[in-house]
GROMACS .gro file of C-alpha atoms in nm:
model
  177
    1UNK     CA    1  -0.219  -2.271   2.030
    2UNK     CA    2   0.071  -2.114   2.203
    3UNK     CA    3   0.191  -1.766   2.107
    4UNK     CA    4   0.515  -1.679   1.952
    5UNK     CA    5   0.714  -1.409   1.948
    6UNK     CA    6   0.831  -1.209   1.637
    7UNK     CA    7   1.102  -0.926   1.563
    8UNK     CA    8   0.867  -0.660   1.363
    9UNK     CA    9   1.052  -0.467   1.132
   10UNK     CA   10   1.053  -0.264   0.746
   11UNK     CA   11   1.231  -0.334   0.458
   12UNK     CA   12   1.261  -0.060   0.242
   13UNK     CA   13   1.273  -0.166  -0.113
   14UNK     CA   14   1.430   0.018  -0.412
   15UNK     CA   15   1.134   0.156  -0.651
   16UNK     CA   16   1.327   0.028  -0.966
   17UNK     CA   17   1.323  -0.283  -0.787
   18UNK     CA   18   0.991  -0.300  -0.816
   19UNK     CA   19   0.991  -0.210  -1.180
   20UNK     CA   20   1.277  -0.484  -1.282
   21UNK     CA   21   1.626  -0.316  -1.230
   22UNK     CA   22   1.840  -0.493  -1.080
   23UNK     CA   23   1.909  -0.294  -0.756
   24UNK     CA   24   1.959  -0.487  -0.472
   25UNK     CA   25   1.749  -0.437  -0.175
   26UNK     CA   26   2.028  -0.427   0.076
   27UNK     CA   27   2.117  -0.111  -0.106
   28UNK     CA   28   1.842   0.078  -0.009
   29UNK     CA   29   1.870   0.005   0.355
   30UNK     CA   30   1.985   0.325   0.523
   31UNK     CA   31   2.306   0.240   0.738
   32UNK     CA   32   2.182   0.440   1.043
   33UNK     CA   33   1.872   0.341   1.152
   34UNK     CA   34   1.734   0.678   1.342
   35UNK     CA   35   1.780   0.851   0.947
   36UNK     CA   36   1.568   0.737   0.720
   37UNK     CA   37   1.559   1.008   0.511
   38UNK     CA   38   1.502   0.807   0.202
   39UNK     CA   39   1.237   0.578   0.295
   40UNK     CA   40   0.952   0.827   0.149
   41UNK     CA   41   1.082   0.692  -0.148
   42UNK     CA   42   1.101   0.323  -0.133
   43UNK     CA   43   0.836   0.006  -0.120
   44UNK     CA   44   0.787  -0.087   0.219
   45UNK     CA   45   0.761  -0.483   0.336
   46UNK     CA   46   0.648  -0.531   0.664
   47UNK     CA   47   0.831  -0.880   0.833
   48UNK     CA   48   0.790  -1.084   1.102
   49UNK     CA   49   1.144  -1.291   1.196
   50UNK     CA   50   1.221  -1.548   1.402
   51UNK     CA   51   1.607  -1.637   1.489
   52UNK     CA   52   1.529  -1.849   1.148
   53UNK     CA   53   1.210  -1.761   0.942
   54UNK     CA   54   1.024  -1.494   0.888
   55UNK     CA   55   0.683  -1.357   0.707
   56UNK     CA   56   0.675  -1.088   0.445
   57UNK     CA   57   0.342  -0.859   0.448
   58UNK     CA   58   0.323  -0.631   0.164
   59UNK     CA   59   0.068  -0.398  -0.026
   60UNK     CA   60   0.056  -0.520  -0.359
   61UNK     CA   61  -0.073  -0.341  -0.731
   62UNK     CA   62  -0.282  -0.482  -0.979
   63UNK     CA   63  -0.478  -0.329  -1.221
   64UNK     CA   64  -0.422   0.000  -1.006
   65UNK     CA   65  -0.640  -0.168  -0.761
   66UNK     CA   66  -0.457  -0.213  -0.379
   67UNK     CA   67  -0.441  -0.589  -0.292
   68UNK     CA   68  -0.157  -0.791  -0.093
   69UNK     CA   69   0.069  -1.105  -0.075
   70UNK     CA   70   0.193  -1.281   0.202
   71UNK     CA   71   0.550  -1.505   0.206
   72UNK     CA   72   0.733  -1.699   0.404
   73UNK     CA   73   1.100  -1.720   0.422
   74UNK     CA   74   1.304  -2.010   0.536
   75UNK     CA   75   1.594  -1.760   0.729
   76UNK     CA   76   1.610  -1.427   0.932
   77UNK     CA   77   1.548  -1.151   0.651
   78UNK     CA   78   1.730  -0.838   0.649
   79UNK     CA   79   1.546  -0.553   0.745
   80UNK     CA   80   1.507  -0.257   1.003
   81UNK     CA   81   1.354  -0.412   1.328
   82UNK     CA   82   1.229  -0.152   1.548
   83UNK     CA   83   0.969  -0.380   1.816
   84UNK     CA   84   0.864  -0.700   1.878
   85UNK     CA   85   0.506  -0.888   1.875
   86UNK     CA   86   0.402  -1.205   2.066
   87UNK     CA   87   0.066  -1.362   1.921
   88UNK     CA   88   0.017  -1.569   1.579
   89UNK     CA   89   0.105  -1.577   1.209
   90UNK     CA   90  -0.226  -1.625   1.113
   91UNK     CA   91  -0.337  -1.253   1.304
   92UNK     CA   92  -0.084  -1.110   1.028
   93UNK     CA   93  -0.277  -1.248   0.762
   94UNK     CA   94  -0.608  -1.190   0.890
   95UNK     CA   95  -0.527  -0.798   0.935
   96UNK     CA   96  -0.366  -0.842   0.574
   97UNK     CA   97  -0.680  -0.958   0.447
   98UNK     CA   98  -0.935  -0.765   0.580
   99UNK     CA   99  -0.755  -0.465   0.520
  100UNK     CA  100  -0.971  -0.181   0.452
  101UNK     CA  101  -0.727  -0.066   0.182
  102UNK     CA  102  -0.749  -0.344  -0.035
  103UNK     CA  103  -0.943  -0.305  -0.367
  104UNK     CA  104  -0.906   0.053  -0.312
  105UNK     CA  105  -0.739   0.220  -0.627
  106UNK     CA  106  -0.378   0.289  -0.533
  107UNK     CA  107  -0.182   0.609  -0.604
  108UNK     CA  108   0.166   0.664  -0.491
  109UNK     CA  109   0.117   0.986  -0.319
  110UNK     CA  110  -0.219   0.925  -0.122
  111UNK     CA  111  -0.303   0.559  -0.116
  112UNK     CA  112   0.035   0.347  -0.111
  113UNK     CA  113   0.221   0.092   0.038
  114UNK     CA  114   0.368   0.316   0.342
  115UNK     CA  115  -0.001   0.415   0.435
  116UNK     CA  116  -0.102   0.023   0.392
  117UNK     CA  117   0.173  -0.060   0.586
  118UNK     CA  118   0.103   0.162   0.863
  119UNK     CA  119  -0.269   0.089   0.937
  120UNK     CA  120  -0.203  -0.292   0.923
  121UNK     CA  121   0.081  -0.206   1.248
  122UNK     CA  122  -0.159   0.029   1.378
  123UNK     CA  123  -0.419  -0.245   1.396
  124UNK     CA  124  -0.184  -0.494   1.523
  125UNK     CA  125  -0.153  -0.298   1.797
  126UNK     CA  126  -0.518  -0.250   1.844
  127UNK     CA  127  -0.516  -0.645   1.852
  128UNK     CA  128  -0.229  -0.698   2.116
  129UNK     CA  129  -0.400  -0.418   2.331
  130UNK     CA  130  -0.725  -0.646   2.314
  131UNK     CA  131  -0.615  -0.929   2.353
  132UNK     CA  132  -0.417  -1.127   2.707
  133UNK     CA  133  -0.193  -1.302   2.473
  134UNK     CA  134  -0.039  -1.113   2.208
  135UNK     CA  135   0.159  -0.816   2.257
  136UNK     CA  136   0.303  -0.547   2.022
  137UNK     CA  137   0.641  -0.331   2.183
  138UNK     CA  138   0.890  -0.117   2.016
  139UNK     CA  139   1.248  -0.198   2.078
  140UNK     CA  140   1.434   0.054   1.925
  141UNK     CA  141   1.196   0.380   1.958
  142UNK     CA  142   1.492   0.559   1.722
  143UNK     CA  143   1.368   0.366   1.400
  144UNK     CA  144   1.039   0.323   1.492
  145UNK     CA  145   0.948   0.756   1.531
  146UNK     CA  146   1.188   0.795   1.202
  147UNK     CA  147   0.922   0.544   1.053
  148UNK     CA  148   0.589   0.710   1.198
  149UNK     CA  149   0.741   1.086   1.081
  150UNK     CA  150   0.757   0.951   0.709
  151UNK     CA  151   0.387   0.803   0.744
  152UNK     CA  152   0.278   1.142   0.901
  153UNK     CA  153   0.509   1.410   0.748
  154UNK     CA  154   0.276   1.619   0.598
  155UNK     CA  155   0.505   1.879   0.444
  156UNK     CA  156   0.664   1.572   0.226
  157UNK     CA  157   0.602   1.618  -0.188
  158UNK     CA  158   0.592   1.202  -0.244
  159UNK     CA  159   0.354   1.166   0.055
  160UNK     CA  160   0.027   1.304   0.197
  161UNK     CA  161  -0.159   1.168   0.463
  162UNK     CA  162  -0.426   0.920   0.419
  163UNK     CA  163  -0.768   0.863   0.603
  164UNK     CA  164  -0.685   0.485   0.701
  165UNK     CA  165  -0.373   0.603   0.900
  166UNK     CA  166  -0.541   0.873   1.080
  167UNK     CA  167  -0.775   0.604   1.235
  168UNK     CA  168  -0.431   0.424   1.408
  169UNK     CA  169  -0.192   0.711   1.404
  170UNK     CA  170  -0.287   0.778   1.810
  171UNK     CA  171  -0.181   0.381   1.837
  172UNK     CA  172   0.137   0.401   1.652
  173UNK     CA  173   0.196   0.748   1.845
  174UNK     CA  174   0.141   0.581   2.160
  175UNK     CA  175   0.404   0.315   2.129
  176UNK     CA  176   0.627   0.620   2.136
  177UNK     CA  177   0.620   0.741   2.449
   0.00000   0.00000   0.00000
């Protein structure tokens, strides 16, 4: 099966979006793409685009237990693209599914969607760096440290660190320079 390639980017969702207001989430989009001062704050979607589809990845609650979901969309979604990633669909799911997060109990300050969203890119780019045919790059290296300094910012009241992004924060660190 021939590899693709896919625009990576966030979307950073509203938190009362999550909870049923009606906040769009173009609104929480920050219009320049180096500040995302906000993005602590949000629910962060991981996507995979094409010029006309693209694949949601997402850290999911239930019960208070971490799990995840997985769409597809017929069109381009919104979002902040920051790299690129030539391999397969199904490698996103995989790394989705075997997360080492999942039926861990999730808490929005130590064990949330950023830090879930974060290992599965960190171990993305273990997998392109493995592999001859897939390949993970950053494209805009403006959005993609602003995202890596909200993962890692320690000094940050909404967010602390978390074991699981330690393991891949040399990877995502890497991609940097």
């Amino acid at each position: 099966m021939p590899s693709h390639q896919y625009k990576v980017g966030v979307i950073f969702r509203p938190l009362d979006a999550l909870r049923g207001s009606s906040a769009s989430v173009a609104s929480a989009l920050p219009t320049n793409p180096g500040n995302l001062s906000g993005a602590a704050l949000t629910h962060w979607i991981i996507v995979f685009s094409t010029a006309s589809s693209s694949r949601l990845v997402e850290l999911i609650e239930h019960n208070r237990k971490i799990t995840y979901k997985v769409r597809d969309a017929s069109h381009k979604v919104r979002a902040h693209y920051f790299g690129t990633y030539t391999g397969h669909l199904e490698d996103v799911a995989r790394l989705a599914k075997s997360h080492p997060m999942n039926g861990r109990m999730y808490n929005e300050v130590s064990n949330n969607c950023q830090h879930w969203a974060a290992h599965l890119l960190g171990s993305l780019c273990d997998l392109a760096k493995s592999s001859s045919h897939r390949h993970f790059g950053i494209t805009d290296k403006q959005t993609w440290t602003a995202v890596i300094h909200v993962v890692k910012n320690k000094g940050h009241g909404a967010h602390v660190p978390n074991e699981f992004v330690s393991g891949v924060m040399h990877l995502l660190q890497e991609l940097i320079h």
